[in-house]
């Protein structure tokens, strides 16, 4: 449970810090970032997990979204893990959508991925224990959010771990990985040829089995280059209607898949989480 500090910066009265540690789940070194708001000086604060998308790591959201200003105001700790294990001994692929940078927030069962790619265990068990041990985090109040592949992770981990997260939201999530090329490639590689296990990591399948009373917030750019082939939010909307799952899907003309899109609406998402976690206005 030892952390190695890498960097630290003061920001809006709080602290953004980056840490390395040896991960048992991923069988090697992992890196993550934490924004600790100023309210944490007087006691534990709620935690929002931010899961990034393909090719990203902790730095994308922490450096490009501007979340620190609002998280400071609301008193939210935001934790950004990496998107996969990394290193010379970690399996990889020539494509950007598989391997290092593309863990898909599941535990791989197939070679050569299984020895390191246990991202579900890492995000839901190992990293929370580490954060609880080293930061003033109120682990009874957790939310989860993410972008693209990370939006897939936020939705599926929320359904797969009922009661863990009080709030959930996503930017341009992959909602039906069993039906789109990104997801089919990853699921086949990590879990094997199409099998029941695929549906265990598909938000559309999971919501039909076990809807919640949470209001899920999703923002989607209308000019997103991946909208029609890879994201397909209409499938999740239909599944939610069938299941009686509360969901708000907001479509924004002109916005694409980039962090300019995320920066435009990150405040709305943090306030969505803060209301469910009992802080802020």
PDB file of C-alpha atoms in Angstrom:
ATOM      1  CA  UNK A   1       0.000   0.000   0.000  1.00  0.00           C
ATOM      2  CA  UNK A   2       3.023   2.287  -0.459  1.00  0.00           C
ATOM      3  CA  UNK A   3       2.657   5.352  -2.677  1.00  0.00           C
ATOM      4  CA  UNK A   4       5.470   7.131  -4.507  1.00  0.00           C
ATOM      5  CA  UNK A   5       4.657  10.832  -5.035  1.00  0.00           C
ATOM      6  CA  UNK A   6       5.453  12.018  -8.570  1.00  0.00           C
ATOM      7  CA  UNK A   7       4.112  15.565  -8.774  1.00  0.00           C
ATOM      8  CA  UNK A   8       1.969  17.959  -6.775  1.00  0.00           C
ATOM      9  CA  UNK A   9       0.451  21.359  -7.553  1.00  0.00           C
ATOM     10  CA  UNK A  10      -1.724  23.795  -5.598  1.00  0.00           C
ATOM     11  CA  UNK A  11      -4.977  24.458  -7.439  1.00  0.00           C
ATOM     12  CA  UNK A  12      -8.049  26.486  -6.364  1.00  0.00           C
ATOM     13  CA  UNK A  13      -7.160  26.080  -2.722  1.00  0.00           C
ATOM     14  CA  UNK A  14      -6.729  22.324  -3.028  1.00  0.00           C
ATOM     15  CA  UNK A  15      -4.030  20.025  -4.339  1.00  0.00           C
ATOM     16  CA  UNK A  16      -3.610  18.041  -7.535  1.00  0.00           C
ATOM     17  CA  UNK A  17      -1.184  15.174  -6.943  1.00  0.00           C
ATOM     18  CA  UNK A  18       0.129  12.261  -9.005  1.00  0.00           C
ATOM     19  CA  UNK A  19       1.270   8.960  -7.495  1.00  0.00           C
ATOM     20  CA  UNK A  20       2.841   5.658  -8.493  1.00  0.00           C
ATOM     21  CA  UNK A  21       2.368   2.341  -6.724  1.00  0.00           C
ATOM     22  CA  UNK A  22       2.882  -1.370  -7.287  1.00  0.00           C
ATOM     23  CA  UNK A  23      -0.438  -2.966  -8.178  1.00  0.00           C
ATOM     24  CA  UNK A  24      -1.249  -6.538  -7.242  1.00  0.00           C
ATOM     25  CA  UNK A  25      -4.334  -6.513  -9.464  1.00  0.00           C
ATOM     26  CA  UNK A  26      -2.401  -5.405 -12.544  1.00  0.00           C
ATOM     27  CA  UNK A  27       0.818  -7.179 -11.591  1.00  0.00           C
ATOM     28  CA  UNK A  28       3.018  -4.116 -12.031  1.00  0.00           C
ATOM     29  CA  UNK A  29       3.335  -0.370 -11.553  1.00  0.00           C
ATOM     30  CA  UNK A  30       0.292   1.899 -11.915  1.00  0.00           C
ATOM     31  CA  UNK A  31      -0.104   5.656 -11.797  1.00  0.00           C
ATOM     32  CA  UNK A  32      -3.117   7.775 -10.794  1.00  0.00           C
ATOM     33  CA  UNK A  33      -3.970  11.377  -9.967  1.00  0.00           C
ATOM     34  CA  UNK A  34      -6.079  12.897  -7.190  1.00  0.00           C
ATOM     35  CA  UNK A  35      -7.585  16.337  -6.839  1.00  0.00           C
ATOM     36  CA  UNK A  36      -8.070  16.960  -3.110  1.00  0.00           C
ATOM     37  CA  UNK A  37     -10.336  19.969  -2.429  1.00  0.00           C
ATOM     38  CA  UNK A  38      -9.680  22.467   0.380  1.00  0.00           C
ATOM     39  CA  UNK A  39     -12.622  21.091   2.432  1.00  0.00           C
ATOM     40  CA  UNK A  40     -10.570  17.926   3.038  1.00  0.00           C
ATOM     41  CA  UNK A  41      -8.459  19.842   5.568  1.00  0.00           C
ATOM     42  CA  UNK A  42     -11.332  19.592   8.036  1.00  0.00           C
ATOM     43  CA  UNK A  43     -12.586  16.091   7.324  1.00  0.00           C
ATOM     44  CA  UNK A  44     -13.217  13.373   4.720  1.00  0.00           C
ATOM     45  CA  UNK A  45     -14.889  14.421   1.485  1.00  0.00           C
ATOM     46  CA  UNK A  46     -16.886  12.477  -1.145  1.00  0.00           C
ATOM     47  CA  UNK A  47     -15.009  10.817  -3.999  1.00  0.00           C
ATOM     48  CA  UNK A  48     -15.810  10.922  -7.716  1.00  0.00           C
ATOM     49  CA  UNK A  49     -13.927   8.462  -9.901  1.00  0.00           C
ATOM     50  CA  UNK A  50     -13.170   9.682 -13.420  1.00  0.00           C
ATOM     51  CA  UNK A  51     -12.456   6.973 -15.999  1.00  0.00           C
ATOM     52  CA  UNK A  52     -10.721   8.149 -19.151  1.00  0.00           C
ATOM     53  CA  UNK A  53     -11.059   6.880 -22.703  1.00  0.00           C
ATOM     54  CA  UNK A  54      -8.913   5.145 -25.308  1.00  0.00           C
ATOM     55  CA  UNK A  55      -5.245   6.276 -25.467  1.00  0.00           C
ATOM     56  CA  UNK A  56      -5.659   8.476 -22.380  1.00  0.00           C
ATOM     57  CA  UNK A  57      -4.219   8.454 -18.869  1.00  0.00           C
ATOM     58  CA  UNK A  58      -4.717  10.507 -15.688  1.00  0.00           C
ATOM     59  CA  UNK A  59      -3.428  13.689 -17.320  1.00  0.00           C
ATOM     60  CA  UNK A  60      -6.147  14.173 -19.934  1.00  0.00           C
ATOM     61  CA  UNK A  61      -8.958  15.071 -17.572  1.00  0.00           C
ATOM     62  CA  UNK A  62      -6.787  16.749 -14.953  1.00  0.00           C
ATOM     63  CA  UNK A  63      -5.014  19.000 -17.464  1.00  0.00           C
ATOM     64  CA  UNK A  64      -7.742  19.670 -20.032  1.00  0.00           C
ATOM     65  CA  UNK A  65     -11.159  19.684 -18.349  1.00  0.00           C
ATOM     66  CA  UNK A  66     -10.812  22.470 -15.784  1.00  0.00           C
ATOM     67  CA  UNK A  67     -12.541  20.345 -13.152  1.00  0.00           C
ATOM     68  CA  UNK A  68     -10.494  21.712 -10.233  1.00  0.00           C
ATOM     69  CA  UNK A  69     -12.398  24.991  -9.965  1.00  0.00           C
ATOM     70  CA  UNK A  70     -15.780  23.328  -9.522  1.00  0.00           C
ATOM     71  CA  UNK A  71     -14.492  20.405  -7.448  1.00  0.00           C
ATOM     72  CA  UNK A  72     -12.924  22.961  -5.096  1.00  0.00           C
ATOM     73  CA  UNK A  73     -16.196  24.840  -4.742  1.00  0.00           C
ATOM     74  CA  UNK A  74     -18.249  21.693  -4.150  1.00  0.00           C
ATOM     75  CA  UNK A  75     -15.795  19.835  -1.934  1.00  0.00           C
ATOM     76  CA  UNK A  76     -15.374  16.809  -4.193  1.00  0.00           C
ATOM     77  CA  UNK A  77     -12.272  14.655  -4.396  1.00  0.00           C
ATOM     78  CA  UNK A  78     -11.712  13.490  -7.981  1.00  0.00           C
ATOM     79  CA  UNK A  79      -9.550  10.428  -8.653  1.00  0.00           C
ATOM     80  CA  UNK A  80      -8.317   9.637 -12.167  1.00  0.00           C
ATOM     81  CA  UNK A  81      -6.723   6.203 -12.658  1.00  0.00           C
ATOM     82  CA  UNK A  82      -4.827   5.180 -15.769  1.00  0.00           C
ATOM     83  CA  UNK A  83      -6.710   3.394 -18.529  1.00  0.00           C
ATOM     84  CA  UNK A  84      -4.608   0.224 -18.398  1.00  0.00           C
ATOM     85  CA  UNK A  85      -1.406  -1.305 -17.059  1.00  0.00           C
ATOM     86  CA  UNK A  86       1.716  -0.234 -18.935  1.00  0.00           C
ATOM     87  CA  UNK A  87       5.325  -1.322 -19.347  1.00  0.00           C
ATOM     88  CA  UNK A  88       7.703  -3.443 -21.394  1.00  0.00           C
ATOM     89  CA  UNK A  89       6.409  -6.678 -19.869  1.00  0.00           C
ATOM     90  CA  UNK A  90       2.732  -5.773 -20.477  1.00  0.00           C
ATOM     91  CA  UNK A  91       1.023  -7.125 -23.595  1.00  0.00           C
ATOM     92  CA  UNK A  92       0.135  -4.560 -26.241  1.00  0.00           C
ATOM     93  CA  UNK A  93      -1.360  -4.258 -29.701  1.00  0.00           C
ATOM     94  CA  UNK A  94      -0.547  -2.147 -32.741  1.00  0.00           C
ATOM     95  CA  UNK A  95      -4.025  -0.630 -32.658  1.00  0.00           C
ATOM     96  CA  UNK A  96      -4.871   2.251 -30.339  1.00  0.00           C
ATOM     97  CA  UNK A  97      -8.110   0.514 -29.326  1.00  0.00           C
ATOM     98  CA  UNK A  98      -6.572  -2.561 -27.669  1.00  0.00           C
ATOM     99  CA  UNK A  99      -3.843  -3.184 -25.112  1.00  0.00           C
ATOM    100  CA  UNK A 100      -1.963  -0.445 -23.302  1.00  0.00           C
ATOM    101  CA  UNK A 101      -4.224   2.589 -22.999  1.00  0.00           C
ATOM    102  CA  UNK A 102      -7.318   0.483 -23.707  1.00  0.00           C
ATOM    103  CA  UNK A 103      -8.125  -1.705 -20.706  1.00  0.00           C
ATOM    104  CA  UNK A 104     -11.933  -1.378 -21.046  1.00  0.00           C
ATOM    105  CA  UNK A 105     -12.355  -1.580 -17.242  1.00  0.00           C
ATOM    106  CA  UNK A 106     -12.769  -5.349 -17.125  1.00  0.00           C
ATOM    107  CA  UNK A 107     -10.701  -8.299 -15.908  1.00  0.00           C
ATOM    108  CA  UNK A 108      -9.211 -10.139 -18.878  1.00  0.00           C
ATOM    109  CA  UNK A 109      -9.336 -13.925 -18.885  1.00  0.00           C
ATOM    110  CA  UNK A 110      -7.482 -14.618 -22.153  1.00  0.00           C
ATOM    111  CA  UNK A 111      -3.777 -14.741 -23.034  1.00  0.00           C
ATOM    112  CA  UNK A 112      -1.709 -12.624 -23.338  1.00  0.00           C
ATOM    113  CA  UNK A 113      -3.839 -10.096 -21.452  1.00  0.00           C
ATOM    114  CA  UNK A 114      -4.874 -11.930 -18.289  1.00  0.00           C
ATOM    115  CA  UNK A 115      -1.608 -11.510 -16.315  1.00  0.00           C
ATOM    116  CA  UNK A 116      -1.930  -7.706 -16.179  1.00  0.00           C
ATOM    117  CA  UNK A 117      -5.313  -6.508 -17.443  1.00  0.00           C
ATOM    118  CA  UNK A 118      -7.495  -6.629 -14.318  1.00  0.00           C
ATOM    119  CA  UNK A 119      -8.868  -3.126 -14.515  1.00  0.00           C
ATOM    120  CA  UNK A 120     -12.242  -3.865 -12.900  1.00  0.00           C
ATOM    121  CA  UNK A 121     -10.547  -5.275  -9.807  1.00  0.00           C
ATOM    122  CA  UNK A 122      -8.108  -2.388  -9.816  1.00  0.00           C
ATOM    123  CA  UNK A 123     -10.743   0.361 -10.076  1.00  0.00           C
ATOM    124  CA  UNK A 124     -13.332  -1.171  -7.731  1.00  0.00           C
ATOM    125  CA  UNK A 125     -11.141  -2.818  -5.097  1.00  0.00           C
ATOM    126  CA  UNK A 126      -7.431  -2.071  -5.059  1.00  0.00           C
ATOM    127  CA  UNK A 127      -7.402   1.629  -5.871  1.00  0.00           C
ATOM    128  CA  UNK A 128     -10.292   2.520  -3.506  1.00  0.00           C
ATOM    129  CA  UNK A 129      -8.463   0.763  -0.664  1.00  0.00           C
ATOM    130  CA  UNK A 130      -5.325   2.716  -1.509  1.00  0.00           C
ATOM    131  CA  UNK A 131      -7.164   6.036  -1.669  1.00  0.00           C
ATOM    132  CA  UNK A 132      -8.967   5.325   1.605  1.00  0.00           C
ATOM    133  CA  UNK A 133      -5.643   4.593   3.314  1.00  0.00           C
ATOM    134  CA  UNK A 134      -3.781   7.679   2.084  1.00  0.00           C
ATOM    135  CA  UNK A 135      -6.329  10.451   1.464  1.00  0.00           C
ATOM    136  CA  UNK A 136      -9.164  12.092   3.440  1.00  0.00           C
ATOM    137  CA  UNK A 137     -11.804  10.309   1.366  1.00  0.00           C
ATOM    138  CA  UNK A 138     -15.326   9.519   2.560  1.00  0.00           C
ATOM    139  CA  UNK A 139     -15.752   6.110   0.964  1.00  0.00           C
ATOM    140  CA  UNK A 140     -19.406   5.971   2.019  1.00  0.00           C
ATOM    141  CA  UNK A 141     -20.083   8.640  -0.625  1.00  0.00           C
ATOM    142  CA  UNK A 142     -18.766   7.716  -4.064  1.00  0.00           C
ATOM    143  CA  UNK A 143     -19.724   8.670  -7.602  1.00  0.00           C
ATOM    144  CA  UNK A 144     -18.349   7.505 -10.934  1.00  0.00           C
ATOM    145  CA  UNK A 145     -18.083   9.138 -14.343  1.00  0.00           C
ATOM    146  CA  UNK A 146     -16.109   8.724 -17.547  1.00  0.00           C
ATOM    147  CA  UNK A 147     -15.558   9.532 -21.202  1.00  0.00           C
ATOM    148  CA  UNK A 148     -15.978   7.183 -24.183  1.00  0.00           C
ATOM    149  CA  UNK A 149     -14.353   3.891 -23.085  1.00  0.00           C
ATOM    150  CA  UNK A 150     -14.375   5.408 -19.604  1.00  0.00           C
ATOM    151  CA  UNK A 151     -18.072   6.168 -19.964  1.00  0.00           C
ATOM    152  CA  UNK A 152     -18.545   2.490 -20.738  1.00  0.00           C
ATOM    153  CA  UNK A 153     -16.580   1.733 -17.579  1.00  0.00           C
ATOM    154  CA  UNK A 154     -18.594   4.124 -15.431  1.00  0.00           C
ATOM    155  CA  UNK A 155     -21.923   2.684 -16.582  1.00  0.00           C
ATOM    156  CA  UNK A 156     -20.970  -0.984 -16.408  1.00  0.00           C
ATOM    157  CA  UNK A 157     -19.149  -0.786 -13.071  1.00  0.00           C
ATOM    158  CA  UNK A 158     -22.123   1.076 -11.616  1.00  0.00           C
ATOM    159  CA  UNK A 159     -24.481  -1.741 -12.628  1.00  0.00           C
ATOM    160  CA  UNK A 160     -22.026  -4.501 -11.763  1.00  0.00           C
ATOM    161  CA  UNK A 161     -21.461  -3.141  -8.252  1.00  0.00           C
ATOM    162  CA  UNK A 162     -24.934  -2.075  -7.106  1.00  0.00           C
ATOM    163  CA  UNK A 163     -24.997   0.258  -4.155  1.00  0.00           C
ATOM    164  CA  UNK A 164     -21.332   1.203  -4.512  1.00  0.00           C
ATOM    165  CA  UNK A 165     -21.865   4.510  -6.312  1.00  0.00           C
ATOM    166  CA  UNK A 166     -24.463   7.073  -5.362  1.00  0.00           C
ATOM    167  CA  UNK A 167     -24.173   8.824  -8.716  1.00  0.00           C
ATOM    168  CA  UNK A 168     -23.099   8.053 -12.276  1.00  0.00           C
ATOM    169  CA  UNK A 169     -22.582  10.068 -15.445  1.00  0.00           C
ATOM    170  CA  UNK A 170     -20.815   9.778 -18.780  1.00  0.00           C
ATOM    171  CA  UNK A 171     -19.536  11.778 -21.727  1.00  0.00           C
ATOM    172  CA  UNK A 172     -20.044  10.082 -25.108  1.00  0.00           C
ATOM    173  CA  UNK A 173     -19.966   6.561 -23.642  1.00  0.00           C
ATOM    174  CA  UNK A 174     -19.621   3.284 -25.504  1.00  0.00           C
ATOM    175  CA  UNK A 175     -22.981   1.944 -24.348  1.00  0.00           C
ATOM    176  CA  UNK A 176     -23.268  -1.278 -26.359  1.00  0.00           C
ATOM    177  CA  UNK A 177     -19.781  -2.774 -26.781  1.00  0.00           C
ATOM    178  CA  UNK A 178     -21.202  -6.119 -27.906  1.00  0.00           C
ATOM    179  CA  UNK A 179     -22.621  -4.365 -30.980  1.00  0.00           C
ATOM    180  CA  UNK A 180     -19.865  -1.949 -32.067  1.00  0.00           C
ATOM    181  CA  UNK A 181     -16.354  -2.491 -33.493  1.00  0.00           C
ATOM    182  CA  UNK A 182     -14.381  -1.027 -30.582  1.00  0.00           C
ATOM    183  CA  UNK A 183     -16.172  -3.196 -28.086  1.00  0.00           C
ATOM    184  CA  UNK A 184     -16.256  -6.370 -30.158  1.00  0.00           C
ATOM    185  CA  UNK A 185     -12.495  -6.190 -30.720  1.00  0.00           C
ATOM    186  CA  UNK A 186     -11.762  -5.661 -27.033  1.00  0.00           C
ATOM    187  CA  UNK A 187     -14.251  -8.210 -25.699  1.00  0.00           C
ATOM    188  CA  UNK A 188     -13.005 -10.915 -28.047  1.00  0.00           C
ATOM    189  CA  UNK A 189      -9.377 -10.257 -27.130  1.00  0.00           C
ATOM    190  CA  UNK A 190      -9.857  -9.984 -23.371  1.00  0.00           C
ATOM    191  CA  UNK A 191     -12.684 -12.480 -22.794  1.00  0.00           C
ATOM    192  CA  UNK A 192     -12.572 -14.852 -25.780  1.00  0.00           C
ATOM    193  CA  UNK A 193     -14.908 -15.522 -28.672  1.00  0.00           C
ATOM    194  CA  UNK A 194     -18.436 -14.217 -28.256  1.00  0.00           C
ATOM    195  CA  UNK A 195     -19.861 -15.710 -25.094  1.00  0.00           C
ATOM    196  CA  UNK A 196     -22.186 -14.823 -22.199  1.00  0.00           C
ATOM    197  CA  UNK A 197     -19.337 -12.950 -20.531  1.00  0.00           C
ATOM    198  CA  UNK A 198     -19.578 -10.227 -23.167  1.00  0.00           C
ATOM    199  CA  UNK A 199     -23.015  -9.200 -21.942  1.00  0.00           C
ATOM    200  CA  UNK A 200     -21.660  -8.767 -18.413  1.00  0.00           C
ATOM    201  CA  UNK A 201     -19.789  -5.725 -19.701  1.00  0.00           C
ATOM    202  CA  UNK A 202     -22.484  -4.151 -21.877  1.00  0.00           C
ATOM    203  CA  UNK A 203     -24.448  -1.299 -20.275  1.00  0.00           C
ATOM    204  CA  UNK A 204     -27.512  -2.002 -22.408  1.00  0.00           C
ATOM    205  CA  UNK A 205     -27.625  -5.612 -21.258  1.00  0.00           C
ATOM    206  CA  UNK A 206     -26.905  -4.760 -17.633  1.00  0.00           C
ATOM    207  CA  UNK A 207     -29.575  -2.079 -17.270  1.00  0.00           C
ATOM    208  CA  UNK A 208     -32.229  -4.465 -18.540  1.00  0.00           C
ATOM    209  CA  UNK A 209     -31.276  -6.952 -15.804  1.00  0.00           C
ATOM    210  CA  UNK A 210     -30.834  -4.605 -12.883  1.00  0.00           C
ATOM    211  CA  UNK A 211     -32.019  -1.008 -13.270  1.00  0.00           C
ATOM    212  CA  UNK A 212     -31.453   1.430 -10.436  1.00  0.00           C
ATOM    213  CA  UNK A 213     -33.250   4.485  -9.126  1.00  0.00           C
ATOM    214  CA  UNK A 214     -30.278   6.713 -10.002  1.00  0.00           C
ATOM    215  CA  UNK A 215     -30.714   9.477 -12.542  1.00  0.00           C
ATOM    216  CA  UNK A 216     -27.965   8.785 -15.067  1.00  0.00           C
ATOM    217  CA  UNK A 217     -26.626  11.858 -16.886  1.00  0.00           C
ATOM    218  CA  UNK A 218     -25.117  11.435 -20.365  1.00  0.00           C
ATOM    219  CA  UNK A 219     -23.825  14.192 -22.635  1.00  0.00           C
ATOM    220  CA  UNK A 220     -23.233  13.471 -26.305  1.00  0.00           C
ATOM    221  CA  UNK A 221     -21.804  15.722 -29.002  1.00  0.00           C
ATOM    222  CA  UNK A 222     -23.791  15.845 -32.216  1.00  0.00           C
ATOM    223  CA  UNK A 223     -20.628  16.251 -34.322  1.00  0.00           C
ATOM    224  CA  UNK A 224     -18.833  13.370 -32.606  1.00  0.00           C
ATOM    225  CA  UNK A 225     -16.939  11.455 -35.291  1.00  0.00           C
ATOM    226  CA  UNK A 226     -17.607   8.164 -33.481  1.00  0.00           C
ATOM    227  CA  UNK A 227     -21.304   8.695 -32.798  1.00  0.00           C
ATOM    228  CA  UNK A 228     -22.969   6.465 -35.375  1.00  0.00           C
ATOM    229  CA  UNK A 229     -20.501   3.570 -35.529  1.00  0.00           C
ATOM    230  CA  UNK A 230     -19.056   3.249 -32.018  1.00  0.00           C
ATOM    231  CA  UNK A 231     -21.243   5.056 -29.457  1.00  0.00           C
ATOM    232  CA  UNK A 232     -24.913   4.682 -30.406  1.00  0.00           C
ATOM    233  CA  UNK A 233     -26.540   6.304 -27.352  1.00  0.00           C
ATOM    234  CA  UNK A 234     -29.995   5.589 -28.729  1.00  0.00           C
ATOM    235  CA  UNK A 235     -29.480   1.924 -27.837  1.00  0.00           C
ATOM    236  CA  UNK A 236     -28.979   2.796 -24.182  1.00  0.00           C
ATOM    237  CA  UNK A 237     -31.948   5.164 -24.197  1.00  0.00           C
ATOM    238  CA  UNK A 238     -34.142   2.347 -25.530  1.00  0.00           C
ATOM    239  CA  UNK A 239     -32.798  -0.133 -22.971  1.00  0.00           C
ATOM    240  CA  UNK A 240     -33.450   2.352 -20.165  1.00  0.00           C
ATOM    241  CA  UNK A 241     -37.020   2.896 -21.337  1.00  0.00           C
ATOM    242  CA  UNK A 242     -37.624  -0.845 -21.336  1.00  0.00           C
ATOM    243  CA  UNK A 243     -36.108  -1.233 -17.877  1.00  0.00           C
ATOM    244  CA  UNK A 244     -37.621   1.874 -16.285  1.00  0.00           C
ATOM    245  CA  UNK A 245     -34.165   3.327 -15.650  1.00  0.00           C
ATOM    246  CA  UNK A 246     -34.084   7.123 -15.174  1.00  0.00           C
ATOM    247  CA  UNK A 247     -31.676   8.658 -17.696  1.00  0.00           C
ATOM    248  CA  UNK A 248     -31.075  12.070 -19.217  1.00  0.00           C
ATOM    249  CA  UNK A 249     -29.245  12.074 -22.552  1.00  0.00           C
ATOM    250  CA  UNK A 250     -28.350  15.574 -23.672  1.00  0.00           C
ATOM    251  CA  UNK A 251     -27.307  16.045 -27.300  1.00  0.00           C
ATOM    252  CA  UNK A 252     -25.194  19.064 -28.186  1.00  0.00           C
ATOM    253  CA  UNK A 253     -25.029  20.125 -31.845  1.00  0.00           C
ATOM    254  CA  UNK A 254     -21.545  21.009 -33.079  1.00  0.00           C
ATOM    255  CA  UNK A 255     -19.598  19.303 -30.279  1.00  0.00           C
ATOM    256  CA  UNK A 256     -17.209  16.464 -31.086  1.00  0.00           C
ATOM    257  CA  UNK A 257     -15.432  13.776 -29.034  1.00  0.00           C
ATOM    258  CA  UNK A 258     -12.633  15.989 -27.722  1.00  0.00           C
ATOM    259  CA  UNK A 259     -11.811  17.479 -24.350  1.00  0.00           C
ATOM    260  CA  UNK A 260     -13.174  20.798 -25.580  1.00  0.00           C
ATOM    261  CA  UNK A 261     -16.531  19.032 -25.360  1.00  0.00           C
ATOM    262  CA  UNK A 262     -15.809  17.662 -21.888  1.00  0.00           C
ATOM    263  CA  UNK A 263     -14.559  21.018 -20.605  1.00  0.00           C
ATOM    264  CA  UNK A 264     -17.809  22.603 -21.771  1.00  0.00           C
ATOM    265  CA  UNK A 265     -19.999  20.362 -19.582  1.00  0.00           C
ATOM    266  CA  UNK A 266     -17.766  19.055 -16.774  1.00  0.00           C
ATOM    267  CA  UNK A 267     -19.308  21.532 -14.338  1.00  0.00           C
ATOM    268  CA  UNK A 268     -22.785  20.124 -14.970  1.00  0.00           C
ATOM    269  CA  UNK A 269     -21.516  16.630 -14.262  1.00  0.00           C
ATOM    270  CA  UNK A 270     -19.745  17.550 -11.045  1.00  0.00           C
ATOM    271  CA  UNK A 271     -22.865  19.336  -9.793  1.00  0.00           C
ATOM    272  CA  UNK A 272     -24.919  16.269 -10.736  1.00  0.00           C
ATOM    273  CA  UNK A 273     -22.631  14.157  -8.544  1.00  0.00           C
ATOM    274  CA  UNK A 274     -22.518  16.706  -5.738  1.00  0.00           C
ATOM    275  CA  UNK A 275     -26.318  16.714  -5.399  1.00  0.00           C
ATOM    276  CA  UNK A 276     -26.395  12.930  -5.053  1.00  0.00           C
ATOM    277  CA  UNK A 277     -23.430  12.952  -2.650  1.00  0.00           C
ATOM    278  CA  UNK A 278     -24.903  15.638  -0.419  1.00  0.00           C
ATOM    279  CA  UNK A 279     -22.454  18.493  -0.934  1.00  0.00           C
ATOM    280  CA  UNK A 280     -22.442  21.863  -2.654  1.00  0.00           C
ATOM    281  CA  UNK A 281     -25.594  23.783  -3.449  1.00  0.00           C
TER     282      UNK A 281
END
